[in-house]
Short mmCIF file of N, CA and C in Angstrom, two decimals:
data_model
loop_
_atom_site.label_atom_id
_atom_site.label_comp_id
_atom_site.label_asym_id
_atom_site.label_seq_id
_atom_site.Cartn_x
_atom_site.Cartn_y
_atom_site.Cartn_z
N UNK A 1 2.26 35.69 7.66
CA UNK A 1 1.91 34.16 7.39
C UNK A 1 1.24 33.55 8.82
N UNK A 2 0.19 32.93 8.80
CA UNK A 2 -0.54 32.46 9.82
C UNK A 2 0.03 31.19 10.46
N UNK A 3 -0.48 30.69 11.62
CA UNK A 3 -0.08 29.43 11.93
C UNK A 3 -0.98 28.27 11.29
N UNK A 4 -0.47 27.29 10.96
CA UNK A 4 -1.10 26.28 10.12
C UNK A 4 -1.21 25.07 11.00
N UNK A 5 -2.40 24.40 11.08
CA UNK A 5 -2.82 23.41 11.84
C UNK A 5 -3.02 22.23 11.06
N UNK A 6 -2.50 21.12 11.46
CA UNK A 6 -2.95 19.72 10.89
C UNK A 6 -2.98 18.78 11.76
N UNK A 7 -3.35 17.45 11.37
CA UNK A 7 -3.59 16.33 12.25
C UNK A 7 -2.55 15.28 11.69
N UNK A 8 -2.14 14.59 12.58
CA UNK A 8 -0.96 13.42 12.31
C UNK A 8 -1.67 12.36 12.21
N UNK A 9 -1.84 11.57 10.95
CA UNK A 9 -2.75 10.47 10.76
C UNK A 9 -1.84 9.26 10.88
N UNK A 10 -0.56 9.39 10.72
CA UNK A 10 0.28 8.07 10.95
C UNK A 10 1.75 8.65 11.10
N UNK A 11 2.58 7.76 11.83
CA UNK A 11 3.89 8.12 11.96
C UNK A 11 4.76 6.83 12.23
N UNK A 12 6.02 6.85 11.72
CA UNK A 12 6.98 5.80 11.58
C UNK A 12 8.35 6.14 11.79
N UNK A 13 9.01 5.27 12.43
CA UNK A 13 10.44 5.57 12.51
C UNK A 13 11.29 5.26 11.37
N UNK A 14 12.32 6.06 11.08
CA UNK A 14 13.28 6.05 9.94
C UNK A 14 14.68 6.19 10.76
N UNK A 15 15.48 5.12 11.01
CA UNK A 15 16.63 5.27 11.64
C UNK A 15 16.44 5.92 13.07
N UNK A 16 16.94 7.26 13.12
CA UNK A 16 16.76 8.07 14.50
C UNK A 16 15.77 9.03 14.37
N UNK A 17 15.02 9.12 13.24
CA UNK A 17 14.11 10.29 13.14
C UNK A 17 12.78 9.50 13.05
N UNK A 18 11.72 10.38 13.10
CA UNK A 18 10.42 10.14 13.16
C UNK A 18 9.68 10.68 11.99
N UNK A 19 9.09 10.08 11.14
CA UNK A 19 8.19 10.59 9.92
C UNK A 19 6.76 10.76 10.31
N UNK A 20 6.39 11.94 10.26
CA UNK A 20 4.80 12.31 10.46
C UNK A 20 4.13 12.31 9.22
N UNK A 21 3.08 11.74 9.05
CA UNK A 21 2.24 11.74 7.83
C UNK A 21 0.93 12.60 8.38
N UNK A 22 0.80 13.78 7.57
CA UNK A 22 -0.21 14.64 8.02
C UNK A 22 -1.63 14.54 7.12
N UNK A 23 -2.71 14.97 7.54
CA UNK A 23 -3.86 14.74 7.03
C UNK A 23 -4.18 15.43 5.75
N UNK A 24 -3.27 16.26 5.26
CA UNK A 24 -3.34 17.09 3.85
C UNK A 24 -1.96 17.70 3.63
N UNK A 25 -1.65 18.13 2.40
CA UNK A 25 -0.43 18.68 1.95
C UNK A 25 -0.28 19.87 2.83
N UNK A 26 0.81 20.35 3.33
CA UNK A 26 1.05 21.35 4.02
C UNK A 26 1.85 22.70 3.27
N UNK A 27 1.63 23.74 3.71
CA UNK A 27 2.21 24.91 2.93
C UNK A 27 3.68 25.11 3.48
N UNK A 28 4.58 24.97 2.59
CA UNK A 28 5.95 25.30 2.88
C UNK A 28 6.30 26.68 2.95
N UNK A 29 6.69 27.11 4.09
CA UNK A 29 6.98 28.45 4.23
C UNK A 29 7.94 29.03 5.37
N UNK A 30 7.82 30.14 5.75
CA UNK A 30 8.87 30.57 6.82
C UNK A 30 8.24 30.09 8.21
N UNK A 31 8.60 28.80 8.76
CA UNK A 31 7.95 28.47 9.88
C UNK A 31 9.37 28.23 10.78
N UNK A 32 9.15 28.67 12.09
CA UNK A 32 10.17 28.43 12.96
C UNK A 32 10.31 27.02 13.58
N UNK A 33 8.95 26.46 13.74
CA UNK A 33 9.11 24.99 14.29
C UNK A 33 7.85 24.31 14.24
N UNK A 34 7.62 23.26 14.39
CA UNK A 34 6.33 22.33 14.47
C UNK A 34 6.01 22.35 16.11
N UNK A 35 4.90 22.56 16.47
CA UNK A 35 4.51 22.65 17.87
C UNK A 35 3.39 21.53 17.97
N UNK A 36 3.74 20.41 18.80
CA UNK A 36 2.69 19.39 19.29
C UNK A 36 2.67 19.25 20.88
N UNK A 37 1.50 19.27 21.24
CA UNK A 37 1.22 19.21 22.63
C UNK A 37 1.88 20.39 23.46
N UNK A 38 2.06 21.41 22.69
CA UNK A 38 2.65 22.63 23.41
C UNK A 38 4.16 22.51 23.51
N UNK A 39 4.78 21.43 22.89
CA UNK A 39 6.33 21.51 22.67
C UNK A 39 6.74 21.74 21.30
N UNK A 40 7.77 22.55 21.28
CA UNK A 40 8.30 22.88 19.89
C UNK A 40 9.18 21.85 19.32
N UNK A 41 9.24 21.47 18.01
CA UNK A 41 10.02 20.57 17.55
C UNK A 41 10.71 21.16 16.23
N UNK A 42 11.90 20.93 16.15
CA UNK A 42 12.64 21.25 14.78
C UNK A 42 12.22 20.24 13.75
N UNK A 43 12.13 20.41 12.54
CA UNK A 43 11.62 19.53 11.67
C UNK A 43 12.28 19.62 10.37
N UNK A 44 12.25 18.67 9.45
CA UNK A 44 12.79 18.78 8.09
C UNK A 44 11.72 18.57 7.03
N UNK A 45 11.54 19.39 6.18
CA UNK A 45 10.55 19.42 5.14
C UNK A 45 10.71 18.28 4.11
N UNK A 46 9.95 17.60 3.96
CA UNK A 46 9.83 16.43 2.88
C UNK A 46 9.06 16.86 1.59
N UNK A 47 9.70 17.33 0.74
CA UNK A 47 9.04 18.05 -0.41
C UNK A 47 8.27 16.91 -1.19
N UNK A 48 7.32 17.37 -1.64
CA UNK A 48 6.23 16.38 -2.42
C UNK A 48 5.45 15.72 -1.70
N UNK A 49 5.53 15.59 -0.44
CA UNK A 49 4.78 14.62 0.29
C UNK A 49 3.93 15.30 1.53
N UNK A 50 2.89 14.68 1.99
CA UNK A 50 2.20 15.04 3.18
C UNK A 50 3.08 14.85 4.43
N UNK A 51 4.38 14.79 4.39
CA UNK A 51 5.09 14.17 5.69
C UNK A 51 6.19 15.12 6.02
N UNK A 52 6.45 15.41 7.40
CA UNK A 52 7.69 16.05 7.81
C UNK A 52 8.54 14.99 8.47
N UNK A 53 9.64 15.37 8.92
CA UNK A 53 10.56 14.52 9.63
C UNK A 53 11.07 15.14 10.71
N UNK A 54 10.97 14.53 12.05
CA UNK A 54 11.37 15.06 13.11
C UNK A 54 12.73 14.29 13.58
N UNK A 55 13.84 15.01 13.63
CA UNK A 55 15.22 14.27 13.93
C UNK A 55 15.26 13.82 15.32
N UNK A 56 15.78 12.77 15.61
CA UNK A 56 16.14 12.23 16.86
C UNK A 56 14.87 11.99 17.77
N UNK A 57 13.83 11.63 17.01
CA UNK A 57 12.48 11.35 17.78
C UNK A 57 12.10 9.92 17.46
N UNK A 58 12.83 9.22 17.04
CA UNK A 58 12.24 7.72 16.63
C UNK A 58 11.44 6.97 17.44
N UNK A 59 11.66 7.20 18.92
CA UNK A 59 10.97 6.33 19.71
C UNK A 59 9.71 7.15 20.25
N UNK A 60 9.40 8.33 19.87
CA UNK A 60 8.20 9.02 20.44
C UNK A 60 7.04 8.95 19.39
N UNK A 61 5.97 8.64 19.90
CA UNK A 61 4.67 8.43 18.95
C UNK A 61 3.88 9.74 18.89
N UNK A 62 3.40 9.99 17.59
CA UNK A 62 2.51 11.48 17.45
C UNK A 62 1.36 11.07 16.58
N UNK A 63 1.17 9.80 16.32
CA UNK A 63 -0.17 9.56 15.57
C UNK A 63 -1.32 10.14 16.38
N UNK A 64 -2.25 10.86 15.71
CA UNK A 64 -3.49 11.39 16.41
C UNK A 64 -3.35 12.60 16.95
N UNK A 65 -2.22 13.24 16.98
CA UNK A 65 -1.93 14.47 17.71
C UNK A 65 -2.13 15.47 16.63
N UNK A 66 -2.38 16.97 16.94
CA UNK A 66 -2.52 17.91 16.17
C UNK A 66 -1.10 18.61 16.29
N UNK A 67 -0.78 19.10 15.09
CA UNK A 67 0.52 19.88 14.93
C UNK A 67 0.25 21.16 14.31
N UNK A 68 0.99 22.17 14.70
CA UNK A 68 0.92 23.49 14.38
C UNK A 68 2.26 24.08 13.92
N UNK A 69 2.31 24.52 12.81
CA UNK A 69 3.45 25.28 12.24
C UNK A 69 3.54 26.58 12.72
N UNK A 70 4.39 27.08 13.40
CA UNK A 70 4.44 28.27 14.01
C UNK A 70 5.34 29.20 13.20
N UNK A 71 4.93 30.43 12.58
CA UNK A 71 5.50 31.30 11.74
C UNK A 71 6.71 31.98 12.36
N UNK A 72 7.69 32.38 11.75
CA UNK A 72 8.66 33.32 12.10
C UNK A 72 8.23 34.73 12.33
N UNK A 73 8.56 35.30 13.34
CA UNK A 73 8.00 36.58 13.63
C UNK A 73 8.95 37.62 12.80
N UNK A 74 8.32 38.50 12.11
CA UNK A 74 8.91 39.51 11.09
C UNK A 74 9.06 40.80 11.95
#
């Protein structure tokens, strides 16, 4: 599985988390983290939408950033 790259077109807070809206549907797979600006973030998959959730990141802004889903090493 290769690294997947997307653009964050919008983001908004939900309680203590941040919801990131991606430019297209993403492939759900064996990824270890989402990397933004060289920083790894744990994320929660939001099935059926072009969004992912970053726990405990409500105050950080990601709109306009590029996000890479980094694969697990096998």
